[in-house]
Structure formats: C-alpha cells, structure tokens
Short mmCIF file of N, CA and C in Angstrom, two decimals:
data_model
loop_
_atom_site.label_atom_id
_atom_site.label_comp_id
_atom_site.label_asym_id
_atom_site.label_seq_id
_atom_site.Cartn_x
_atom_site.Cartn_y
_atom_site.Cartn_z
N UNK A 1151 103.88 62.64 95.86
CA UNK A 1151 103.60 63.38 97.14
C UNK A 1151 102.66 64.50 97.00
N UNK A 1152 102.78 65.25 95.88
CA UNK A 1152 101.86 66.35 95.71
C UNK A 1152 100.44 66.01 95.54
N UNK A 1153 100.16 64.93 94.74
CA UNK A 1153 98.81 64.51 94.47
C UNK A 1153 98.15 64.05 95.82
N UNK A 1154 98.93 63.52 96.66
CA UNK A 1154 98.33 62.99 97.82
C UNK A 1154 98.00 64.28 98.76
N UNK A 1155 98.80 65.18 98.87
CA UNK A 1155 98.60 66.43 99.57
C UNK A 1155 97.32 67.07 99.09
N UNK A 1156 97.20 67.34 97.75
CA UNK A 1156 96.10 68.02 97.24
C UNK A 1156 94.83 67.23 97.51
N UNK A 1157 94.84 65.93 97.32
CA UNK A 1157 93.56 65.13 97.51
C UNK A 1157 93.26 65.02 99.02
N UNK A 1158 94.38 65.00 99.85
CA UNK A 1158 94.15 64.81 101.33
C UNK A 1158 93.57 66.12 101.83
N UNK A 1159 94.07 67.30 101.52
CA UNK A 1159 93.49 68.52 101.97
C UNK A 1159 92.20 68.83 101.47
N UNK A 1160 91.98 68.61 100.10
CA UNK A 1160 90.78 68.94 99.40
C UNK A 1160 89.52 68.13 99.93
N UNK A 1161 89.68 66.82 99.75
CA UNK A 1161 88.61 65.98 100.14
C UNK A 1161 88.61 65.86 101.65
N UNK A 1162 89.71 65.84 102.30
CA UNK A 1162 89.80 65.68 103.83
C UNK A 1162 89.17 66.89 104.51
N UNK A 1163 89.30 68.06 104.04
CA UNK A 1163 88.62 69.20 104.62
C UNK A 1163 87.21 69.18 104.50
N UNK A 1164 86.71 68.80 103.41
CA UNK A 1164 85.24 68.71 103.16
C UNK A 1164 84.67 67.61 103.97
N UNK A 1165 85.48 66.42 104.16
CA UNK A 1165 84.90 65.38 104.96
C UNK A 1165 84.89 65.83 106.45
N UNK A 1166 85.92 66.54 106.87
CA UNK A 1166 85.91 67.05 108.26
C UNK A 1166 84.77 67.90 108.52
N UNK A 1167 84.41 68.88 107.54
CA UNK A 1167 83.23 69.69 107.74
C UNK A 1167 81.94 68.83 107.83
N UNK A 1168 81.79 67.76 107.12
CA UNK A 1168 80.61 66.89 107.25
C UNK A 1168 80.59 66.21 108.54
N UNK A 1169 81.74 65.77 108.95
CA UNK A 1169 81.79 65.17 110.29
C UNK A 1169 81.44 66.17 111.43
N UNK A 1170 81.93 67.35 111.27
CA UNK A 1170 81.67 68.35 112.32
C UNK A 1170 80.14 68.73 112.30
N UNK A 1171 79.66 68.81 111.19
CA UNK A 1171 78.19 69.04 110.97
C UNK A 1171 77.38 67.87 111.65
N UNK A 1172 77.86 66.65 111.32
CA UNK A 1172 77.25 65.36 111.97
C UNK A 1172 77.25 65.35 113.48
N UNK A 1173 78.40 65.82 114.02
CA UNK A 1173 78.53 65.78 115.52
C UNK A 1173 77.47 66.79 116.11
N UNK A 1174 77.36 67.98 115.41
CA UNK A 1174 76.51 69.10 115.97
C UNK A 1174 75.09 68.54 115.94
N UNK A 1175 74.74 68.01 114.71
CA UNK A 1175 73.36 67.48 114.53
C UNK A 1175 73.01 66.32 115.47
N UNK A 1176 74.07 65.48 115.75
CA UNK A 1176 73.98 64.33 116.59
C UNK A 1176 73.55 64.79 118.02
N UNK A 1177 74.22 65.79 118.56
CA UNK A 1177 73.95 66.32 119.86
C UNK A 1177 72.64 66.89 119.99
N UNK A 1178 72.16 67.61 118.86
CA UNK A 1178 70.80 68.31 118.81
C UNK A 1178 69.84 67.12 118.80
N UNK A 1179 69.96 66.16 118.00
CA UNK A 1179 69.05 65.00 117.96
C UNK A 1179 69.00 64.21 119.24
N UNK A 1180 70.18 64.02 119.95
CA UNK A 1180 70.16 63.37 121.23
C UNK A 1180 69.29 64.08 122.21
N UNK A 1181 69.47 65.38 122.35
CA UNK A 1181 68.76 66.05 123.30
C UNK A 1181 67.19 66.24 122.96
N UNK A 1182 66.89 66.38 121.71
CA UNK A 1182 65.53 66.45 121.23
C UNK A 1182 64.83 65.04 121.45
N UNK A 1183 65.47 64.02 121.03
CA UNK A 1183 64.88 62.73 121.13
C UNK A 1183 64.99 62.09 122.52
N UNK A 1184 65.96 62.53 123.35
CA UNK A 1184 66.08 61.99 124.72
C UNK A 1184 64.73 62.24 125.41
N UNK A 1185 63.91 63.15 125.08
CA UNK A 1185 62.65 63.35 125.85
C UNK A 1185 61.71 62.07 125.55
N UNK A 1186 61.95 61.29 124.58
CA UNK A 1186 61.23 60.19 124.35
C UNK A 1186 61.56 58.92 125.00
N UNK A 1187 62.63 59.09 125.84
CA UNK A 1187 63.03 58.03 126.69
C UNK A 1187 64.16 57.14 125.91
N UNK A 1188 64.24 55.87 126.23
CA UNK A 1188 65.16 55.00 125.64
C UNK A 1188 65.08 54.89 124.13
N UNK A 1189 63.75 54.84 123.70
CA UNK A 1189 63.57 54.75 122.22
C UNK A 1189 64.15 55.94 121.46
N UNK A 1190 63.95 57.16 122.05
CA UNK A 1190 64.59 58.32 121.39
C UNK A 1190 66.05 58.31 121.39
N UNK A 1191 66.69 57.92 122.45
CA UNK A 1191 68.20 57.80 122.44
C UNK A 1191 68.77 56.77 121.51
N UNK A 1192 67.96 55.63 121.41
CA UNK A 1192 68.45 54.64 120.39
C UNK A 1192 68.24 55.13 119.07
N UNK A 1193 67.11 55.86 118.75
CA UNK A 1193 66.96 56.42 117.46
C UNK A 1193 67.98 57.45 117.08
N UNK A 1194 68.43 58.24 118.01
CA UNK A 1194 69.42 59.16 117.74
C UNK A 1194 70.85 58.55 117.47
N UNK A 1195 71.10 57.47 118.19
CA UNK A 1195 72.34 56.77 117.93
C UNK A 1195 72.27 56.15 116.59
N UNK A 1196 71.18 55.46 116.29
CA UNK A 1196 71.11 54.80 114.96
C UNK A 1196 71.21 55.82 113.86
N UNK A 1197 70.53 56.99 113.88
CA UNK A 1197 70.66 57.96 112.85
C UNK A 1197 72.04 58.52 112.71
N UNK A 1198 72.71 58.75 113.84
CA UNK A 1198 74.14 59.24 113.71
C UNK A 1198 75.05 58.22 113.23
N UNK A 1199 74.85 56.88 113.56
CA UNK A 1199 75.75 55.92 112.90
C UNK A 1199 75.55 55.81 111.45
N UNK A 1200 74.22 55.82 110.90
CA UNK A 1200 73.90 55.77 109.70
C UNK A 1200 74.56 56.91 108.85
N UNK A 1201 74.40 58.20 109.33
CA UNK A 1201 75.01 59.33 108.82
C UNK A 1201 76.55 59.35 108.63
N UNK A 1202 77.19 58.94 109.81
CA UNK A 1202 78.68 58.86 109.58
C UNK A 1202 79.12 57.61 108.77
N UNK A 1203 78.47 56.53 108.72
CA UNK A 1203 78.85 55.51 107.69
C UNK A 1203 78.47 55.96 106.30
N UNK A 1204 77.52 56.76 106.05
CA UNK A 1204 77.33 57.32 104.76
C UNK A 1204 78.34 58.31 104.30
N UNK A 1205 78.81 59.22 105.22
CA UNK A 1205 79.79 60.13 104.93
C UNK A 1205 81.02 59.31 104.69
N UNK A 1206 81.45 58.31 105.45
CA UNK A 1206 82.72 57.56 105.18
C UNK A 1206 82.62 56.98 103.79
N UNK A 1207 81.44 56.28 103.50
CA UNK A 1207 81.27 55.57 102.22
C UNK A 1207 81.41 56.62 101.05
N UNK A 1208 80.74 57.80 101.11
CA UNK A 1208 80.71 58.62 99.96
C UNK A 1208 82.23 59.18 99.81
N UNK A 1209 82.91 59.53 100.86
CA UNK A 1209 84.31 60.05 100.64
C UNK A 1209 85.33 58.99 100.24
N UNK A 1210 85.00 57.71 100.64
CA UNK A 1210 85.96 56.62 100.16
C UNK A 1210 85.76 56.45 98.71
N UNK A 1211 84.45 56.45 98.22
CA UNK A 1211 84.20 56.28 96.94
C UNK A 1211 84.74 57.46 96.05
N UNK A 1212 84.63 58.70 96.55
CA UNK A 1212 85.25 59.93 95.84
C UNK A 1212 86.71 59.83 95.79
N UNK A 1213 87.36 59.24 96.84
CA UNK A 1213 88.80 59.07 96.92
C UNK A 1213 89.27 58.01 95.86
N UNK A 1214 88.44 56.97 95.79
CA UNK A 1214 88.76 55.85 94.81
C UNK A 1214 88.63 56.35 93.36
N UNK A 1215 87.55 57.14 93.21
CA UNK A 1215 87.31 57.70 91.83
C UNK A 1215 88.53 58.56 91.47
N UNK A 1216 88.95 59.45 92.42
CA UNK A 1216 89.95 60.45 92.02
C UNK A 1216 91.30 59.64 91.75
N UNK A 1217 91.53 58.68 92.61
CA UNK A 1217 92.79 57.69 92.39
C UNK A 1217 92.82 57.09 90.98
N UNK A 1218 91.62 56.59 90.51
CA UNK A 1218 91.42 55.95 89.37
C UNK A 1218 91.63 56.96 88.20
N UNK A 1219 91.13 58.11 88.25
CA UNK A 1219 91.26 59.21 87.29
C UNK A 1219 92.82 59.53 87.22
N UNK A 1220 93.52 59.61 88.27
CA UNK A 1220 94.87 60.04 88.33
C UNK A 1220 95.69 58.90 87.63
N UNK A 1221 95.29 57.63 87.87
CA UNK A 1221 96.11 56.46 87.30
C UNK A 1221 95.84 56.42 85.76
N UNK A 1222 94.70 56.80 85.30
CA UNK A 1222 94.47 56.74 83.88
C UNK A 1222 95.07 57.89 83.31
N UNK A 1223 95.20 59.06 84.01
CA UNK A 1223 95.96 60.21 83.38
C UNK A 1223 97.44 59.81 83.33
N UNK A 1224 97.91 59.32 84.46
CA UNK A 1224 99.42 59.06 84.40
C UNK A 1224 99.76 57.95 83.49
N UNK A 1225 98.93 56.96 83.31
CA UNK A 1225 99.23 55.88 82.30
C UNK A 1225 99.06 56.22 80.90
N UNK A 1226 98.04 56.86 80.61
CA UNK A 1226 97.69 57.15 79.20
C UNK A 1226 97.99 58.53 78.68
N UNK A 1227 97.96 59.49 79.70
CA UNK A 1227 97.97 60.91 79.34
C UNK A 1227 96.69 61.51 78.90
N UNK A 1228 95.64 60.65 78.94
CA UNK A 1228 94.29 61.20 78.61
C UNK A 1228 93.51 61.64 79.85
N UNK A 1229 92.87 62.74 79.71
CA UNK A 1229 92.14 63.25 80.95
C UNK A 1229 90.69 62.49 80.85
N UNK A 1230 90.40 61.80 81.97
CA UNK A 1230 89.06 61.16 82.13
C UNK A 1230 87.98 62.18 82.07
N UNK A 1231 86.90 61.62 81.60
CA UNK A 1231 85.68 62.56 81.40
C UNK A 1231 85.30 62.91 82.91
N UNK A 1232 84.83 64.23 82.87
CA UNK A 1232 84.42 64.75 84.28
C UNK A 1232 85.42 65.49 85.01
N UNK A 1233 86.80 65.30 84.54
CA UNK A 1233 87.92 66.03 85.17
C UNK A 1233 88.50 67.02 84.20
N UNK A 1234 89.03 68.15 84.72
CA UNK A 1234 89.63 69.16 83.87
C UNK A 1234 91.24 68.91 83.79
N UNK A 1235 91.75 69.42 82.74
CA UNK A 1235 93.15 69.32 82.52
C UNK A 1235 93.93 69.90 83.74
N UNK A 1236 93.45 71.03 84.29
CA UNK A 1236 93.95 71.73 85.34
C UNK A 1236 94.07 70.86 86.66
N UNK A 1237 92.98 70.19 86.94
CA UNK A 1237 92.93 69.21 88.12
C UNK A 1237 94.09 68.13 87.98
N UNK A 1238 94.02 67.53 86.84
CA UNK A 1238 94.88 66.45 86.62
C UNK A 1238 96.38 66.91 86.66
N UNK A 1239 96.62 68.06 85.96
CA UNK A 1239 98.05 68.45 85.94
C UNK A 1239 98.52 69.07 87.30
N UNK A 1240 97.69 69.66 88.07
CA UNK A 1240 98.10 70.11 89.43
C UNK A 1240 98.08 69.00 90.40
N UNK A 1241 97.68 67.98 90.17
CA UNK A 1241 97.58 66.76 91.08
C UNK A 1241 99.14 66.23 91.19
N UNK A 1242 99.73 66.52 90.08
CA UNK A 1242 101.19 65.90 90.07
C UNK A 1242 102.28 66.84 90.24
N UNK A 1243 101.82 68.09 90.71
CA UNK A 1243 102.89 68.99 90.98
C UNK A 1243 103.50 68.75 92.38
N UNK A 1244 104.78 68.91 92.46
CA UNK A 1244 105.51 68.51 93.68
C UNK A 1244 105.14 69.59 94.73
N UNK A 1245 105.33 69.23 95.99
CA UNK A 1245 105.00 70.02 97.10
C UNK A 1245 106.01 71.19 97.37
N UNK A 1246 107.12 71.12 96.60
CA UNK A 1246 108.20 72.20 96.75
C UNK A 1246 107.92 73.36 96.11
N UNK A 1247 108.36 74.42 96.68
CA UNK A 1247 108.08 75.74 96.08
C UNK A 1247 109.37 76.08 95.17
N UNK A 1248 109.24 76.60 94.03
CA UNK A 1248 110.32 76.88 93.14
C UNK A 1248 110.53 78.47 93.07
#
C-alpha cells in the first residue's frame, strides 16, 4: 500500500499539474484561434487532444517503468540503474506512522 501511495501522489500530482496547464492553454488557444473561424476551433481541439494524449502516454510509461523497477528491487534486491536506494526503500514503507 505504501508504494502505491508514494507513486500515486508523486506522479499523480505532477500529472495533475500538466493537465491543469493543458486546460489553461486550451482555453487560451481556443479564444485566440476562434478568430480564424471553424478551422481555428478545430485546430485548437486537435492540439488539445494531442497534448492530453501525450501527457497520458508519458505518465503511463513513467508509471510502468517505476512498477518494473519496484518489481526488480523486490524480486532480486538489486537497485535498477537510474534509481536510488532511498527511492526504492521508501517505496516499500508502510503508510502507518510509528
């Protein structure tokens, strides 16, 4: 449970910020490109959809990489390259306070 909470709040918060940024930029693009008529509105929608799909893809890949690193660490006890011992050990701490 602890590793899920750390990963959820860590990556989830950053993903939320990217989505918030995307929403703000989408509204700005919509109003700027709406002056071009239907073509501008369609362009704003296409740009927004591509942005949000990109964010979803990147964070799903990041989540999968972290899950794989946790599995390797739990199974072998070896820390995968690119991860610190602190990150791996803290991912398995329980959510309870002692």
